[in-house]
XYZ file of C-alpha atoms in Angstrom:
771
model
C 58.818 137.414 -2.070
C 61.256 138.616 0.030
C 59.187 140.645 3.211
C 60.491 144.247 4.014
C 62.642 144.855 7.080
C 61.145 147.566 9.263
C 62.961 150.791 9.029
C 64.257 150.915 12.515
C 65.334 154.356 13.952
C 68.848 155.023 13.706
C 70.741 155.797 17.523
C 71.999 159.232 17.206
C 75.979 158.470 18.038
C 76.340 160.396 21.275
C 74.134 157.646 22.633
C 76.534 154.788 21.227
C 78.535 153.100 23.912
C 81.926 152.452 22.740
C 83.351 149.454 22.855
C 86.414 149.766 25.595
C 83.784 151.155 28.104
C 81.695 148.157 27.439
C 85.167 146.548 28.484
C 85.685 148.167 31.396
C 81.876 147.651 32.996
C 82.170 143.990 32.771
C 85.323 144.346 33.982
C 84.211 146.340 37.218
C 81.311 144.011 37.350
C 83.527 141.327 37.930
C 85.758 142.883 39.768
C 83.229 144.200 42.461
C 81.958 140.656 42.294
C 85.043 139.068 42.788
C 86.128 141.795 45.792
C 82.510 140.726 46.961
C 83.663 137.236 47.263
C 86.867 137.670 48.731
C 85.514 139.778 51.531
C 82.829 137.109 52.856
C 85.557 134.108 52.385
C 87.546 136.556 54.668
C 84.812 137.219 57.582
C 84.386 133.359 57.232
C 88.247 132.728 57.976
C 88.676 135.121 60.572
C 85.162 133.530 61.951
C 86.890 130.114 61.839
C 90.447 131.524 62.761
C 88.805 132.919 66.110
C 86.907 129.888 66.814
C 89.867 127.563 66.389
C 91.457 129.930 68.938
C 88.499 129.662 71.605
C 88.116 125.809 71.064
C 90.917 124.549 73.169
C 89.170 126.578 76.490
C 86.651 123.780 75.945
C 88.248 119.946 75.989
C 88.968 118.472 78.840
C 92.215 116.573 80.221
C 93.484 114.166 78.047
C 96.242 111.682 78.989
C 99.554 111.373 76.360
C 101.117 108.616 77.765
C 101.076 106.367 79.618
C 103.918 104.214 81.665
C 105.034 102.134 84.722
C 107.897 101.594 86.853
C 108.450 99.301 88.798
C 110.053 99.671 92.440
C 112.183 97.571 95.124
C 110.581 95.737 97.228
C 110.200 98.431 100.267
C 106.835 98.879 102.892
C 106.233 102.374 101.208
C 102.981 104.291 102.394
C 103.505 107.516 100.707
C 105.116 109.005 97.643
C 105.816 112.676 95.825
C 108.269 113.859 92.971
C 109.948 116.775 91.584
C 108.649 119.524 89.360
C 110.963 117.574 86.395
C 109.826 113.945 87.381
C 113.028 112.456 87.507
C 113.337 111.655 90.993
C 110.407 111.120 92.943
C 110.767 109.887 96.719
C 109.470 107.133 98.884
C 108.108 107.372 102.637
C 108.128 104.026 104.308
C 106.369 103.013 107.169
C 109.677 103.422 109.498
C 109.317 107.015 108.794
C 112.360 106.719 106.248
C 112.607 108.323 102.583
C 114.378 106.943 99.640
C 115.102 108.876 96.479
C 114.490 106.566 92.822
C 116.244 108.334 89.927
C 113.770 107.895 86.923
C 115.833 110.158 84.404
C 119.037 107.657 84.676
C 119.539 105.123 87.435
C 123.433 104.975 86.143
C 124.101 108.819 87.998
C 123.282 107.180 90.988
C 124.874 105.003 93.406
C 125.838 101.670 91.593
C 123.794 101.210 89.028
C 120.360 101.014 91.051
C 118.699 104.669 90.799
C 117.790 104.132 94.306
C 119.548 106.123 97.570
C 118.757 107.677 100.316
C 120.387 111.085 102.204
C 120.473 111.270 105.954
C 117.281 111.799 107.338
C 118.451 113.143 110.388
C 115.900 111.026 112.901
C 117.465 109.984 116.209
C 118.329 106.628 116.987
C 115.848 106.514 120.063
C 113.001 107.982 118.072
C 110.184 104.752 117.964
C 108.290 105.690 114.918
C 104.284 105.090 115.894
C 102.739 107.233 112.969
C 103.571 108.821 109.435
C 101.707 111.448 108.159
C 102.797 113.166 104.145
C 101.103 116.106 103.761
C 101.613 115.821 99.740
C 100.559 118.959 98.348
C 103.889 120.287 100.270
C 106.438 117.693 100.623
C 106.292 116.761 104.235
C 106.759 114.385 106.452
C 105.184 114.351 110.261
C 106.839 111.593 112.205
C 105.294 110.999 115.863
C 106.935 108.216 118.411
C 105.500 106.185 121.002
C 106.548 108.397 123.682
C 104.602 111.600 122.648
C 107.172 113.279 120.047
C 106.872 114.726 116.845
C 109.420 115.313 113.741
C 109.028 117.060 110.777
C 110.885 116.589 107.418
C 110.891 118.783 104.542
C 111.955 117.486 101.390
C 113.081 120.207 98.505
C 114.567 120.013 95.136
C 117.141 121.841 92.967
C 118.977 121.553 89.996
C 122.757 121.160 90.114
C 124.751 121.967 87.299
C 127.862 121.456 89.032
C 128.675 118.703 86.168
C 128.247 121.596 83.323
C 125.719 123.514 81.749
C 124.695 120.511 79.914
C 124.545 118.539 82.618
C 121.632 119.132 85.016
C 120.876 116.485 87.666
C 118.261 117.125 90.490
C 119.640 117.534 93.953
C 117.181 116.059 96.645
C 117.520 117.336 100.218
C 116.397 116.388 103.333
C 114.951 119.797 106.053
C 114.514 117.728 109.648
C 112.798 120.148 111.981
C 114.130 119.545 116.057
C 112.302 117.023 117.766
C 109.413 118.324 119.470
C 107.860 116.628 122.646
C 103.990 117.310 122.239
C 101.381 116.987 124.789
C 101.862 114.597 127.630
C 105.200 112.844 128.028
C 105.036 108.585 127.019
C 101.431 109.141 125.210
C 101.784 108.535 121.321
C 100.551 110.988 118.862
C 98.144 110.361 116.364
C 97.012 112.470 113.704
C 99.913 114.517 113.215
C 99.653 117.763 111.186
C 102.432 120.932 110.900
C 102.095 124.032 108.960
C 104.435 126.509 108.330
C 103.182 130.456 108.312
C 105.489 133.779 107.715
C 105.893 134.315 110.930
C 105.232 131.123 112.850
C 104.892 127.363 112.866
C 102.259 124.952 114.311
C 102.475 121.430 115.061
C 99.366 119.464 116.083
C 98.625 116.337 117.284
C 95.912 114.133 119.607
C 96.597 111.982 122.545
C 94.687 109.122 124.426
C 94.549 109.792 128.303
C 92.215 108.103 129.691
C 89.824 107.057 128.086
C 89.520 110.927 126.662
C 91.156 112.158 123.504
C 93.305 114.780 124.434
C 94.268 117.519 121.253
C 97.216 119.563 121.578
C 99.154 122.268 119.739
C 102.798 123.865 119.496
C 103.587 127.032 117.973
C 107.164 127.306 116.964
C 108.905 130.786 116.522
C 112.209 132.158 114.889
C 113.653 135.263 116.689
C 114.998 137.589 114.290
C 118.138 139.115 115.001
C 120.718 141.747 113.408
C 122.744 138.553 112.170
C 119.956 137.144 110.769
C 116.910 134.360 112.117
C 117.946 132.170 114.909
C 117.326 128.467 115.919
C 113.718 127.496 115.656
C 111.913 127.341 119.490
C 108.896 126.167 120.797
C 106.914 129.407 121.940
C 103.744 128.497 123.259
C 101.822 124.949 123.721
C 98.159 124.674 123.650
C 95.699 122.165 125.535
C 92.611 121.688 123.271
C 90.755 119.644 125.069
C 88.258 121.637 127.491
C 87.370 123.461 124.168
C 86.116 120.564 122.371
C 82.581 119.731 122.021
C 83.790 115.592 121.248
C 85.661 113.194 120.036
C 88.113 114.076 117.584
C 89.090 112.095 114.330
C 91.477 114.266 112.147
C 92.770 118.159 112.555
C 93.920 119.982 109.269
C 95.977 123.286 110.044
C 95.936 125.876 107.219
C 99.562 126.636 106.027
C 99.297 130.092 107.473
C 99.058 128.368 110.572
C 96.522 130.558 112.403
C 94.214 128.383 112.848
C 93.423 124.862 113.564
C 90.163 122.817 112.169
C 89.018 119.748 114.368
C 86.451 116.948 112.768
C 84.643 114.909 115.745
C 82.779 111.468 115.317
C 79.581 112.637 114.927
C 80.254 114.457 111.939
C 80.888 118.257 113.140
C 83.586 119.980 113.290
C 85.122 123.346 115.273
C 87.156 125.755 113.820
C 89.796 127.720 115.995
C 91.591 130.573 115.625
C 95.136 130.480 116.902
C 97.207 133.545 118.052
C 100.492 133.536 118.024
C 101.074 134.194 122.207
C 99.237 130.762 122.163
C 95.810 131.590 122.799
C 92.767 129.508 120.584
C 89.747 131.403 120.176
C 86.688 128.814 119.433
C 85.145 130.175 115.863
C 82.194 128.065 115.037
C 80.682 124.808 114.972
C 79.296 123.443 111.947
C 78.280 119.793 110.331
C 79.124 119.735 106.628
C 76.804 116.863 105.596
C 73.649 117.645 108.664
C 71.504 117.717 105.353
C 73.040 115.139 103.240
C 70.738 111.575 102.539
C 73.545 109.140 102.974
C 73.895 110.997 106.883
C 75.884 113.493 108.726
C 78.992 111.313 109.245
C 82.136 111.876 106.513
C 85.120 109.769 106.441
C 87.962 112.264 105.849
C 88.544 116.123 104.940
C 91.046 118.072 102.845
C 92.420 121.381 102.117
C 92.434 122.549 98.698
C 95.252 124.234 97.422
C 95.212 127.859 99.190
C 93.485 126.308 102.481
C 90.257 128.534 102.264
C 87.977 125.636 101.171
C 87.781 122.179 102.489
C 86.159 118.804 101.227
C 84.453 116.219 102.895
C 84.029 113.064 101.755
C 81.574 110.530 103.318
C 82.056 106.045 103.064
C 79.396 106.455 100.328
C 81.593 108.742 97.804
C 79.126 111.633 98.595
C 81.696 115.007 98.745
C 81.097 118.414 99.473
C 83.147 121.351 100.070
C 82.694 124.609 102.576
C 85.137 127.482 101.956
C 85.718 130.400 104.597
C 84.020 133.675 103.119
C 83.656 136.886 104.866
C 80.084 137.335 106.200
C 79.298 140.899 106.458
C 76.736 140.457 108.841
C 79.044 139.820 111.895
C 81.966 141.142 109.878
C 84.010 138.172 109.897
C 85.328 135.002 108.355
C 82.769 131.593 108.774
C 82.695 128.505 106.781
C 79.629 127.772 104.763
C 78.653 125.398 102.069
C 79.976 126.483 98.502
C 79.714 123.120 96.777
C 78.277 119.748 95.988
C 80.331 117.438 93.618
C 78.974 114.272 91.793
C 79.699 111.182 94.051
C 81.675 108.697 93.563
C 81.594 105.200 92.930
C 82.763 104.518 96.739
C 84.707 105.722 99.472
C 87.463 107.535 98.724
C 90.858 105.991 99.196
C 93.471 108.299 97.099
C 93.608 111.253 97.167
C 95.801 114.668 95.964
C 95.095 118.636 95.426
C 97.394 120.581 92.734
C 99.675 123.089 93.162
C 99.118 125.233 90.479
C 94.721 125.615 90.051
C 92.047 124.335 92.362
C 91.989 120.624 90.952
C 92.059 117.498 92.735
C 92.512 113.958 92.414
C 90.393 111.674 93.854
C 90.572 107.856 93.407
C 88.005 105.032 94.888
C 89.038 101.180 93.785
C 90.462 101.191 90.119
C 88.356 104.458 89.236
C 90.160 107.787 89.528
C 88.300 111.851 88.835
C 90.349 114.719 88.471
C 87.860 117.048 89.200
C 88.247 121.433 89.276
C 86.817 122.542 92.827
C 85.991 126.166 91.270
C 82.810 124.752 89.021
C 82.872 120.820 90.090
C 83.660 120.226 86.912
C 85.181 116.707 85.772
C 88.476 117.377 84.145
C 89.091 113.833 83.519
C 87.904 110.402 84.694
C 88.927 106.934 83.869
C 88.962 103.442 85.079
C 93.070 102.676 85.622
C 92.927 98.720 85.363
C 94.858 98.626 88.449
C 94.142 99.330 92.201
C 95.705 102.408 93.665
C 96.410 103.293 97.000
C 97.726 106.503 96.738
C 97.439 109.717 93.781
C 99.374 112.298 92.925
C 99.089 115.495 90.748
C 102.216 116.364 89.188
C 103.557 119.568 90.504
C 103.989 121.319 87.107
C 99.682 119.857 86.947
C 101.397 117.828 83.829
C 101.082 113.928 84.926
C 99.236 112.153 87.059
C 100.914 109.166 89.148
C 99.610 106.311 90.633
C 101.126 104.024 93.632
C 100.018 100.214 93.285
C 99.486 97.397 95.515
C 102.526 95.993 94.287
C 104.847 98.579 94.316
C 104.470 100.426 90.818
C 104.768 103.216 90.118
C 102.444 104.532 87.114
C 103.265 107.452 85.738
C 100.475 109.327 82.998
C 101.514 111.988 81.383
C 98.456 115.304 81.065
C 97.922 117.789 79.192
C 95.676 120.048 80.155
C 96.447 123.250 79.230
C 92.965 125.294 80.724
C 91.819 123.488 83.917
C 89.735 127.009 85.391
C 88.180 127.269 81.773
C 84.556 126.129 80.311
C 80.858 126.814 79.577
C 80.524 126.962 83.616
C 83.395 129.137 84.040
C 82.054 131.996 81.630
C 78.555 131.237 81.898
C 77.241 130.298 84.788
C 77.137 131.788 88.703
C 79.513 130.067 90.560
C 80.248 130.398 94.265
C 83.789 131.517 94.538
C 86.125 131.533 97.774
C 85.356 133.806 100.283
C 82.016 134.562 99.272
C 78.908 134.038 99.956
C 76.260 133.353 97.097
C 76.465 132.276 93.828
C 77.932 135.344 91.469
C 79.284 136.407 87.573
C 82.894 137.773 88.236
C 85.863 138.679 86.415
C 88.867 138.906 88.168
C 91.657 137.651 85.499
C 94.334 138.514 88.174
C 94.214 135.392 90.481
C 97.141 133.877 91.440
C 98.011 130.256 91.810
C 96.238 130.684 95.364
C 93.382 132.101 94.046
C 90.614 131.583 91.976
C 90.690 133.357 88.382
C 87.080 134.570 87.774
C 86.431 134.627 83.756
C 82.803 135.264 83.702
C 81.778 136.516 80.291
C 78.033 137.991 81.596
C 79.132 141.126 82.895
C 81.469 141.614 80.318
C 78.400 141.080 77.912
C 75.989 143.049 80.468
C 78.609 146.180 80.322
C 78.711 146.266 76.688
C 75.064 146.405 76.376
C 74.515 149.093 78.853
C 77.416 151.292 77.541
C 75.475 150.628 73.875
C 72.124 151.408 74.959
C 73.771 155.050 76.791
C 75.721 156.001 73.959
C 72.244 155.097 71.162
C 69.710 157.037 74.359
C 72.261 160.002 73.836
C 72.203 160.167 69.633
C 69.912 158.617 68.209
C 67.288 161.601 68.931
C 69.360 163.938 68.185
C 71.263 162.382 65.147
C 67.753 161.747 63.888
C 66.078 164.822 64.415
C 69.342 166.790 62.973
C 68.797 164.835 59.567
C 65.305 165.207 59.203
C 65.662 169.202 59.578
C 68.785 169.788 57.631
C 67.110 167.539 55.061
C 63.515 168.961 54.824
C 64.196 172.527 56.165
C 67.557 174.110 56.616
C 68.502 176.522 53.420
C 70.731 174.402 50.735
C 73.617 176.684 51.270
C 74.039 176.162 54.787
C 73.337 172.322 54.237
C 76.594 172.231 52.293
C 78.403 173.487 55.417
C 76.637 171.129 57.795
C 77.002 168.363 56.564
C 80.357 167.779 55.676
C 81.321 169.433 59.002
C 79.159 166.172 60.786
C 81.207 163.755 58.134
C 84.742 165.323 59.504
C 83.254 164.888 63.285
C 83.199 160.796 62.394
C 86.565 161.183 61.745
C 87.848 162.314 65.312
C 90.017 160.075 66.517
C 88.251 158.037 69.439
C 91.224 157.847 71.913
C 90.442 161.986 71.696
C 87.259 161.957 72.617
C 87.835 158.991 75.744
C 90.483 161.840 77.185
C 88.468 164.562 76.847
C 85.431 161.833 78.417
C 87.837 161.069 81.242
C 89.622 163.849 82.356
C 87.218 167.072 81.797
C 83.227 165.812 81.208
C 83.371 162.956 83.759
C 84.146 165.049 86.845
C 81.859 167.908 85.493
C 78.791 165.789 85.197
C 79.592 163.975 88.257
C 79.488 167.096 90.544
C 76.965 168.691 88.545
C 74.209 166.366 87.531
C 71.160 168.478 88.365
C 72.440 170.905 86.334
C 73.647 169.195 83.476
C 70.250 167.388 83.281
C 68.625 170.287 83.675
C 70.712 172.281 81.006
C 69.494 168.891 78.586
C 65.835 169.802 80.029
C 66.150 173.233 78.847
C 67.478 172.825 75.559
C 64.500 170.584 74.430
C 61.756 172.837 76.794
C 62.934 176.075 74.737
C 62.784 174.577 71.252
C 59.818 173.395 71.600
C 58.236 176.862 73.161
C 60.208 178.549 71.455
C 59.014 176.784 67.768
C 55.117 176.690 69.623
C 55.784 180.565 69.899
C 57.137 180.896 66.325
C 54.306 178.854 64.503
C 51.547 180.864 66.002
C 53.248 184.707 64.989
C 51.649 186.626 62.149
C 52.836 185.601 58.759
C 53.909 189.288 58.517
C 56.502 188.450 61.097
C 57.018 184.963 60.143
C 57.951 185.828 56.655
C 60.870 188.546 57.704
C 62.761 185.509 58.487
C 64.006 183.830 54.909
C 62.885 179.866 55.177
C 65.472 177.490 56.044
C 66.658 179.758 58.556
C 64.231 179.602 61.575
C 66.703 177.596 63.855
C 68.065 181.226 64.499
C 64.952 181.996 66.128
C 64.612 179.336 68.149
C 68.694 178.723 68.570
C 69.771 181.639 71.321
C 66.432 180.960 73.170
C 66.807 177.525 73.226
C 70.496 178.260 75.227
C 69.046 180.781 77.261
C 66.619 178.168 78.656
C 70.004 175.681 79.312
C 71.740 178.146 80.734
C 69.033 178.938 83.592
C 68.539 174.952 83.779
C 72.068 174.920 84.815
C 72.064 177.932 87.085
C 69.117 176.255 88.447
C 70.578 173.489 89.136
C 72.354 174.145 91.920
C 69.104 175.902 93.825
C 67.299 172.227 93.136
C 70.394 170.262 94.499
C 70.710 172.038 97.337
C 66.474 171.768 97.947
C 65.437 168.486 97.068
C 69.019 166.520 97.842
C 69.641 167.335 101.304
C 71.546 164.623 102.737
C 73.854 164.631 106.059
C 77.595 165.119 105.958
C 79.381 163.135 108.938
C 82.616 164.582 107.575
C 81.159 168.348 107.916
C 78.843 167.839 110.744
C 75.642 169.546 109.090
C 73.252 168.880 106.636
C 74.428 169.651 102.608
C 73.012 169.650 99.343
C 74.585 166.920 97.584
C 72.537 164.307 94.744
C 75.925 162.462 94.424
C 75.084 161.467 98.485
C 71.461 161.545 97.776
C 72.055 158.995 95.298
C 74.267 156.700 98.135
C 71.978 157.397 100.833
C 68.413 157.860 99.875
C 68.938 155.244 96.758
C 71.876 153.408 98.567
C 73.065 153.138 94.725
C 76.611 153.312 93.825
C 77.885 156.569 92.508
C 81.181 156.729 89.945
C 83.376 159.190 88.588
C 83.454 157.528 85.721
C 79.999 156.325 84.744
C 77.657 155.441 81.946
C 75.988 158.962 81.940
C 80.264 159.775 80.961
C 79.680 157.175 78.108
C 76.503 158.327 77.248
C 77.649 161.874 76.240
C 80.998 160.991 74.906
C 79.760 157.795 72.778
C 76.769 159.855 71.806
C 79.224 162.450 70.263
C 81.009 159.667 68.361
C 77.905 157.882 67.119
C 76.154 161.035 66.226
C 77.615 161.854 62.846
C 77.471 158.140 61.371
C 73.232 158.053 62.060
C 73.197 161.930 60.901
C 75.259 160.966 57.571
C 73.079 157.857 56.830
C 69.845 158.779 57.532
C 70.192 162.616 55.767
C 70.910 160.739 52.484
C 67.923 158.249 52.794
C 65.696 161.452 53.733
C 67.125 163.194 50.659
C 66.774 160.530 48.379
C 63.073 160.606 48.948
C 61.231 161.521 45.521
C 60.782 165.386 44.965
C 57.714 164.074 44.052
C 56.191 162.717 46.661
C 56.742 165.924 48.720
C 55.056 168.007 45.991
C 52.339 165.897 45.907
C 51.679 165.897 50.142
C 52.287 169.313 49.840
C 49.884 170.354 46.988
C 47.221 168.615 48.764
C 47.600 170.675 51.878
C 49.960 169.549 54.397
C 52.887 171.210 56.068
C 56.073 171.088 55.565
C 55.974 169.472 58.994
C 53.675 166.687 58.516
C 54.941 165.732 55.157
C 58.233 165.166 56.754
C 57.245 163.042 59.574
C 54.026 161.065 57.696
C 55.578 161.047 54.012
C 59.088 160.903 53.835
C 60.223 159.624 57.548
C 57.933 156.505 56.857
C 59.939 156.051 52.982
C 63.072 156.723 54.378
C 62.790 154.094 56.905
C 64.744 151.203 55.836
C 67.925 153.610 55.271
C 67.456 155.132 58.562
C 67.039 151.553 60.062
C 70.386 150.826 58.312
C 72.016 153.909 59.859
C 70.584 153.174 63.305
C 72.123 149.639 63.297
C 75.655 151.076 61.349
C 75.126 153.491 64.585
C 74.232 150.948 67.130
C 77.834 148.676 65.634
C 79.928 151.672 66.340
C 78.836 151.524 69.591
C 78.948 148.113 70.692
C 82.850 147.951 69.353
C 84.095 151.378 70.433
C 87.226 150.104 72.766
C 89.149 153.498 73.879
C 85.874 155.826 75.146
C 85.118 152.765 77.087
C 88.737 152.238 78.116
C 88.886 156.247 79.437
C 85.884 156.645 80.367
C 84.176 154.158 82.265
C 86.911 153.342 84.678
C 86.496 149.452 83.885
C 84.917 148.331 86.895
C 83.526 144.974 86.525
C 79.346 145.606 87.764
C 76.102 144.097 86.596
C 73.182 146.702 86.460
C 72.357 149.617 83.824
C 72.652 151.984 86.898
C 73.616 155.076 84.929
C 75.854 156.480 87.940
C 78.126 153.905 87.865
C 80.163 152.543 85.191
C 81.035 149.241 83.553
C 83.537 147.196 81.616
C 82.959 145.857 78.055
C 83.917 143.124 75.822
C 86.279 145.269 73.684
C 87.760 147.265 76.332
C 88.186 143.953 78.020
C 90.668 142.835 75.488
C 92.431 146.431 75.141
C 93.347 145.938 79.051
C 93.938 142.991 79.624
C 95.818 142.225 76.580
C 99.162 143.154 77.728
C 99.149 140.641 80.688
C 97.782 137.895 78.826
C 100.720 134.816 77.899
C 100.150 133.931 74.158
C 98.256 130.525 74.078
C 97.513 131.004 77.816
C 93.898 130.830 79.242
C 93.752 134.157 79.467
C 95.128 134.756 75.605
C 92.413 132.739 74.482
C 89.642 133.680 76.820
C 90.054 137.344 75.250
C 89.821 135.300 72.170
C 86.330 134.424 73.537
C 85.630 138.168 74.042
C 86.357 138.485 70.541
C 84.224 135.494 68.864
C 81.125 136.690 71.152
C 81.368 140.165 69.765
C 81.748 138.888 66.601
C 78.840 136.775 67.002
C 76.847 138.933 68.194
C 77.751 141.520 65.108
C 76.893 139.105 62.740
C 73.589 137.754 64.654
C 72.082 141.287 64.890
C 73.317 142.657 61.584
C 71.365 139.592 59.753
C 68.159 140.511 61.819
C 68.776 144.257 60.895
C 69.056 143.319 56.949
C 65.957 141.104 57.091
C 64.298 143.893 59.108
C 65.054 146.326 56.107
C 64.353 144.360 53.414
C 60.946 144.106 55.074
C 60.991 147.912 55.718
C 61.855 148.855 52.046
C 59.178 146.508 50.961
C 56.649 148.373 53.080
C 57.473 151.611 52.373
C 59.022 151.452 48.832
C 58.150 154.172 46.189
C 57.764 152.508 43.156
C 55.926 149.242 42.323
């Protein structure tokens, strides 16, 4: 017997879903899923692309190619090379300079590639000592009778054989022979420098058991017909001012000072005037507290002549830089760096002409070091014993001259020597400044250190965001709470779209408004602004308290949801009174002496600077707070209001039925239930603030500060990208550093949003409406 099928109710025709609708629903569901996946993939590839651009910043120097070139068997003391790495020159023990054409020997003299130029050395000049300034291609020759001669090697491209036939034409400039010190005595340790106005030659002589230091100042007269010949302007004997037995001299290329090192490890620093007067400035002992003792074997300048490196026989080396000290209002040498020791005493040294790196050798070991961060850019055992090392003029090769007269050329790739974790995230003592600091200054030239610390930018980003949220959050949340729970529905239909339209205002307009009008207004009337803001709050609270205690017969005369009209005008009145009273308060509480007016004046700005010791800038964090708050308020308000309005009405009705007031219902029932949505609104507003660019560019002054002082500006990561991008050479260090700024912003917002989503889910479960 067949079982009877139950009689199922027939689905009314109006509830039947058409097949086309089901297909469309499945299609849209799949499309949304695919779109979501594509968004995740796009974000991932953006992250990978930015990381790819940033990665080269953290690579060291790499040797790309090595080649060895045998040289003629001549007694070579030192060598240099042109920036094209084609025609090196070599200095012999006799002071001669010869060149070797590495590009194509057939171009030069008898196909041997070796040639010499007229050195301009007098026949009676018997060379006693040869000193080579590798950094500036200068050779200083001294004679046994106290004379000094300087040669300068220069290169220029030569297209005389055709535009497609470039040759490198070397030249030698020989200065006039100078008699330095006592005649008939050999000069040793000679150094030479060429400043903008004067040139200087110095050396020492042994006279009757005493080592004398002599200095000659060379000048050139400027006439209407050009620059005159080089003449000896003044000669100076430094011996009476010395504090020991000198063993080495250094002159900066400004030709306005001389550094004298003694055999006991002490160093004297003298300032030299153009008229021939030397002033002793400082005596210091670079390695006084060093475990191996105070004696050092060598001192050398780094590019810029602001930092001196001191090396001892054990391979230890330290740096001292010339810094301005406010307590004495002058410049003095101070200790700045301690480097990792070399395996032995330094034998070869060369400073870069492009940055603050220097190359050292000891035995067959070589190391390339960045002075600014003390980082090792490259190090290796060469497999041969170099007697001289050189960093190529374009910082694209390392060259070594070994004991058997072989020139070793190693092509080098180090595109970002000043980058690295230390440069971006550690405190660094820069040249010219005492103490370790974080700083950003991207426009440093070859002679000056670029300062690329991310820390001030991160602090500036957080500072701007905090002040913006401090202004935006209370206004946006209280407004959303009032509009969603108390305002008349007819007015809500006007207020909410208006706030949403505010969110679409271009940030450049807000930035222009803040920078040109709001910043001078606030900076000149801070007490009035503060009292006016407090007046709005105090006036609203007082009027609300008075209104809540009035008889119902009066309160019922105002329609429900229109109570804000009663509060608005008293609050504005109190704010206006606060603005007016602010001028009185400023003249009463913030009195400072004005040196220009020679009398006491009421000035909040002067009080902040003089009494608190804070900086005060016209474009500051207060301006950013108001301007950014205006941009963030609509976002937080809109999302928060939606979350509050979507709380089920049954919750409100139940609370009111149990005797709770509307205010109690809003605070204790509606607000916790909508906590997850409100938190999302805060996070979205936070993301809007942390990534804002134009307001930060136009309203902050873009000063690099590292404090949360409300009266100073800041520079944020996003604003830094906008400001610096026009100066960044593609694939250069600054270019990739700006990508690092973007990478930090990306990681920061991604991490924050991930944490916020976890917290939002917890809040959603904690305050969910239905089990």
